Amino acid sequence: MKGCDDARTWMARGGDGSLDEALRLALAAHLKSCAACRDEAAGQGDVASVLHARPAAAVPPGFSARVSARLDRGASWIELAEWRTWTWRLVPVAAALFLAAVLWSGGSASRGQAAASMSVALVDTDGARAAPEAVLWDSSIDEGLALRTVLTGARQTTPGEQRHD
Amino acid sequence: MTPDTILDPDAELVRQAAQGDRHAFDVLVRRYESQIFNLARAMTRGDDEADDLAQEAFVRAYRAIRSFRGDSLFRTWLYQVTVNVVRTHLSSRSRWRRLWSTPVEAGADEDGDAAALATPGFEDDVVRRDTIDRALAGLPEDLRVAVTLRDIQGLDYREIAETLQVPMGTVESRIFRARQRLRTLLAPLLGRGAGAPALARPAVAAGDEG
Ligand SMILES: [Zn+2]
């Protein structure tokens, strides 16, 4: 039994053919006397053979040209899909406009009102975290909470984050 | 960048690309497009998805190329970028799936396998590849990536450990367990392919006829 455990460890270690000579001989000796490990080793080798012979898929035509075109363009789609990226990029803009709004609100009443509604919209953008569906991209939130949040349509807090009543 | 760095066949092109030479980077794209596309494809199944993700990997690599220090081969670093892009994609996708999909999907895949295996033209490359990719898809992600890098991409364990940033022992064990599971998942292929390609690396079986 102990011999089999060692043998399997050596098989795993030598899975890229790089087992050192002493261990390779020890493994060979064990395999000679153990049918179960021989079978295990054969299985490892068979699977490696089949995978190695996997026919490569042809790269779709025009691939490198498309990469080039994407490099000419701006941010990639994955970056755009990551709401944290665009949210945080907007923070300084939102802050500046909010400040401007506060300053303007000291002026005429009508101008102040317009600025206040603008600031609400901007703060909302900044807080994309508050949108119920945003939890789907938030890796810090567990599935149960994410599901509840999406199903109920309301952002809920994690236990450690805020007191929940 | 480091003086005693490994001899990297891509070093000169990488240096030029890091200085903004897009032509040099294009050469690197063409050099590795097949490997990166096939890695993405083996990890995701589906040409369109793999095409998108492989493109994304190159775009990210180009943007970050100045941060590549030459501590590993450029190829290893590129694999690392690709694995990260695909993993990010898979984790957001699986989050959606767990929330919205019905559990029928897995069963449907198995039926597809059975149908494919019963097809007379089974030896056909496309079907063979799809069968392998479906089997890979049946593995947990960490096992799938490790065995793909080893047995499909041909990286050695040290390179895989660098790519995945895990210890060698973890790589060894993941690949061993992945092959154990694949033996069952690929059983029909293994059975039929008894006399099949022996061009595999000797791996562990090498020692048994001593
Ligand atoms: Zn044994």
mmCIF file of N, CA, C and O in Angstrom, chain A residues 5-20 22-24 27 44, chain B residues 150 156-158 168-177 179 203-204:
data_model
loop_
_atom_site.group_PDB
_atom_site.id
_atom_site.type_symbol
_atom_site.label_atom_id
_atom_site.label_comp_id
_atom_site.label_asym_id
_atom_site.label_seq_id
_atom_site.Cartn_x
_atom_site.Cartn_y
_atom_site.Cartn_z
ATOM 1 N N ASP A 5 1.272 4.257 -2.907
ATOM 2 C CA ASP A 5 1.194 5.708 -2.706
ATOM 3 C C ASP A 5 2.420 6.408 -3.290
ATOM 4 O O ASP A 5 2.306 7.407 -4.001
ATOM 5 N N ASP A 6 3.585 5.848 -2.964
ATOM 6 C CA ASP A 6 4.817 6.419 -3.507
ATOM 7 C C ASP A 6 4.802 6.371 -5.032
ATOM 8 O O ASP A 6 5.119 7.359 -5.700
ATOM 9 N N ALA A 7 4.408 5.212 -5.543
ATOM 10 C CA ALA A 7 4.420 5.048 -7.002
ATOM 11 C C ALA A 7 3.539 6.094 -7.675
ATOM 12 O O ALA A 7 3.899 6.663 -8.702
ATOM 13 N N ARG A 8 2.395 6.360 -7.072
ATOM 14 C CA ARG A 8 1.494 7.337 -7.692
ATOM 15 C C ARG A 8 2.038 8.765 -7.583
ATOM 16 O O ARG A 8 1.854 9.586 -8.478
ATOM 17 N N THR A 9 2.708 9.017 -6.477
ATOM 18 C CA THR A 9 3.362 10.323 -6.350
ATOM 19 C C THR A 9 4.433 10.480 -7.442
ATOM 20 O O THR A 9 4.547 11.528 -8.075
ATOM 21 N N TRP A 10 5.188 9.428 -7.660
ATOM 22 C CA TRP A 10 6.231 9.495 -8.696
ATOM 23 C C TRP A 10 5.625 9.617 -10.077
ATOM 24 O O TRP A 10 6.141 10.325 -10.937
ATOM 25 N N MET A 11 4.504 8.907 -10.293
ATOM 26 C CA MET A 11 3.823 9.019 -11.591
ATOM 27 C C MET A 11 3.418 10.472 -11.828
ATOM 28 O O MET A 11 3.585 11.007 -12.917
ATOM 29 N N ALA A 12 2.858 11.061 -10.772
ATOM 30 C CA ALA A 12 2.406 12.446 -10.908
ATOM 31 C C ALA A 12 3.599 13.360 -11.182
ATOM 32 O O ALA A 12 3.551 14.228 -12.047
ATOM 33 N N ARG A 13 4.685 13.107 -10.446
ATOM 34 C CA ARG A 13 5.850 13.962 -10.606
ATOM 35 C C ARG A 13 6.474 13.790 -11.986
ATOM 36 O O ARG A 13 6.991 14.727 -12.572
ATOM 37 N N GLY A 14 6.420 12.554 -12.480
ATOM 38 C CA GLY A 14 7.052 12.275 -13.772
ATOM 39 C C GLY A 14 6.108 12.431 -14.946
ATOM 40 O O GLY A 14 6.389 11.996 -16.051
ATOM 41 N N GLY A 15 4.989 13.090 -14.718
ATOM 42 C CA GLY A 15 3.976 13.217 -15.762
ATOM 43 C C GLY A 15 4.406 14.002 -16.977
ATOM 44 O O GLY A 15 3.740 13.973 -18.003
ATOM 45 N N ASP A 16 5.516 14.715 -16.902
ATOM 46 C CA ASP A 16 6.025 15.362 -18.117
ATOM 47 C C ASP A 16 7.335 14.715 -18.565
ATOM 48 O O ASP A 16 8.103 15.299 -19.305
ATOM 49 N N GLY A 17 7.569 13.491 -18.075
ATOM 50 C CA GLY A 17 8.743 12.749 -18.519
ATOM 51 C C GLY A 17 10.034 13.215 -17.878
ATOM 52 O O GLY A 17 11.117 12.886 -18.342
ATOM 53 N N SER A 18 9.925 13.985 -16.810
ATOM 54 C CA SER A 18 11.128 14.583 -16.240
ATOM 55 C C SER A 18 11.526 13.966 -14.902
ATOM 56 O O SER A 18 12.276 14.561 -14.146
ATOM 57 N N LEU A 19 11.024 12.768 -14.618
ATOM 58 C CA LEU A 19 11.368 12.116 -13.351
ATOM 59 C C LEU A 19 12.855 11.771 -13.352
ATOM 60 O O LEU A 19 13.392 11.302 -14.346
ATOM 61 N N ASP A 20 13.518 12.002 -12.202
ATOM 62 C CA ASP A 20 14.960 11.708 -12.222
ATOM 63 C C ASP A 20 15.203 10.196 -12.207
ATOM 64 O O ASP A 20 14.326 9.408 -11.870
ATOM 65 N N ALA A 22 16.832 7.881 -10.510
ATOM 66 C CA ALA A 22 16.639 6.991 -9.356
ATOM 67 C C ALA A 22 15.151 6.689 -9.139
ATOM 68 O O ALA A 22 14.754 5.538 -8.957
ATOM 69 N N LEU A 23 14.327 7.744 -9.191
ATOM 70 C CA LEU A 23 12.895 7.544 -8.975
ATOM 71 C C LEU A 23 12.258 6.790 -10.135
ATOM 72 O O LEU A 23 11.342 5.991 -9.948
ATOM 73 N N ARG A 24 12.774 7.054 -11.307
ATOM 74 C CA ARG A 24 12.230 6.353 -12.486
ATOM 75 C C ARG A 24 12.447 4.845 -12.338
ATOM 76 O O ARG A 24 11.550 4.045 -12.610
ATOM 77 N N LEU A 27 10.155 3.490 -9.632
ATOM 78 C CA LEU A 27 8.790 3.378 -10.157
ATOM 79 C C LEU A 27 8.677 2.149 -11.063
ATOM 80 O O LEU A 27 7.737 1.364 -10.944
ATOM 81 N N GLN A 44 -2.680 6.981 -17.486
ATOM 82 C CA GLN A 44 -2.064 8.312 -17.578
ATOM 83 C C GLN A 44 -1.446 8.508 -18.972
ATOM 84 O O GLN A 44 -1.646 9.540 -19.617
ATOM 85 N N ARG B 150 -0.325 21.155 -20.344
ATOM 86 C CA ARG B 150 0.650 20.075 -20.438
ATOM 87 C C ARG B 150 0.461 19.246 -21.708
ATOM 88 O O ARG B 150 1.341 19.170 -22.554
ATOM 89 N N ASP B 156 6.244 22.287 -20.098
ATOM 90 C CA ASP B 156 6.710 21.407 -19.026
ATOM 91 C C ASP B 156 6.176 21.930 -17.684
ATOM 92 O O ASP B 156 5.607 23.015 -17.603
ATOM 93 N N TYR B 157 6.362 21.108 -16.646
ATOM 94 C CA TYR B 157 5.727 21.432 -15.367
ATOM 95 C C TYR B 157 6.187 22.771 -14.795
ATOM 96 O O TYR B 157 5.408 23.502 -14.181
ATOM 97 N N ARG B 158 7.457 23.053 -14.992
ATOM 98 C CA ARG B 158 7.981 24.303 -14.427
ATOM 99 C C ARG B 158 7.295 25.514 -15.082
ATOM 100 O O ARG B 158 6.900 26.470 -14.417
ATOM 101 N N MET B 168 5.026 23.578 -7.931
ATOM 102 C CA MET B 168 5.181 22.416 -8.816
ATOM 103 C C MET B 168 4.329 21.231 -8.364
ATOM 104 O O MET B 168 3.718 20.549 -9.173
ATOM 105 N N GLY B 169 4.320 20.981 -7.047
ATOM 106 C CA GLY B 169 3.563 19.844 -6.528
ATOM 107 C C GLY B 169 2.081 19.950 -6.880
ATOM 108 O O GLY B 169 1.415 18.948 -7.148
ATOM 109 N N THR B 170 1.571 21.168 -6.893
ATOM 110 C CA THR B 170 0.174 21.396 -7.253
ATOM 111 C C THR B 170 -0.059 21.061 -8.731
ATOM 112 O O THR B 170 -1.061 20.442 -9.090
ATOM 113 N N VAL B 171 0.884 21.471 -9.554
ATOM 114 C CA VAL B 171 0.780 21.178 -10.984
ATOM 115 C C VAL B 171 0.777 19.666 -11.207
ATOM 116 O O VAL B 171 -0.073 19.123 -11.924
ATOM 117 N N GLU B 172 1.714 18.981 -10.549
ATOM 118 C CA GLU B 172 1.816 17.520 -10.704
ATOM 119 C C GLU B 172 0.510 16.848 -10.334
ATOM 120 O O GLU B 172 -0.017 16.005 -11.059
ATOM 121 N N SER B 173 -0.013 17.252 -9.188
ATOM 122 C CA SER B 173 -1.212 16.592 -8.707
ATOM 123 C C SER B 173 -2.433 16.920 -9.566
ATOM 124 O O SER B 173 -3.268 16.053 -9.842
ATOM 125 N N ARG B 174 -2.522 18.152 -10.045
ATOM 126 C CA ARG B 174 -3.669 18.509 -10.890
ATOM 127 C C ARG B 174 -3.656 17.717 -12.200
ATOM 128 O O ARG B 174 -4.703 17.253 -12.671
ATOM 129 N N ILE B 175 -2.482 17.595 -12.779
ATOM 130 C CA ILE B 175 -2.399 16.892 -14.062
ATOM 131 C C ILE B 175 -2.694 15.405 -13.863
ATOM 132 O O ILE B 175 -3.414 14.789 -14.649
ATOM 133 N N PHE B 176 -2.169 14.857 -12.793
ATOM 134 C CA PHE B 176 -2.416 13.439 -12.497
ATOM 135 C C PHE B 176 -3.914 13.183 -12.323
ATOM 136 O O PHE B 176 -4.492 12.279 -12.926
ATOM 137 N N ARG B 177 -4.537 14.015 -11.528
ATOM 138 C CA ARG B 177 -5.975 13.826 -11.278
ATOM 139 C C ARG B 177 -6.811 14.095 -12.527
ATOM 140 O O ARG B 177 -7.811 13.436 -12.788
ATOM 141 N N ARG B 179 -5.920 13.559 -15.603
ATOM 142 C CA ARG B 179 -5.816 12.399 -16.502
ATOM 143 C C ARG B 179 -6.633 11.229 -15.962
ATOM 144 O O ARG B 179 -7.241 10.485 -16.745
ATOM 145 N N ALA B 203 6.041 10.111 -20.795
ATOM 146 C CA ALA B 203 5.379 10.258 -19.503
ATOM 147 C C ALA B 203 5.749 9.097 -18.584
ATOM 148 O O ALA B 203 6.870 8.642 -18.585
ATOM 149 N N VAL B 204 4.772 8.630 -17.829
ATOM 150 C CA VAL B 204 5.077 7.643 -16.808
ATOM 151 C C VAL B 204 5.193 6.233 -17.356
ATOM 152 O O VAL B 204 5.851 5.396 -16.780
#
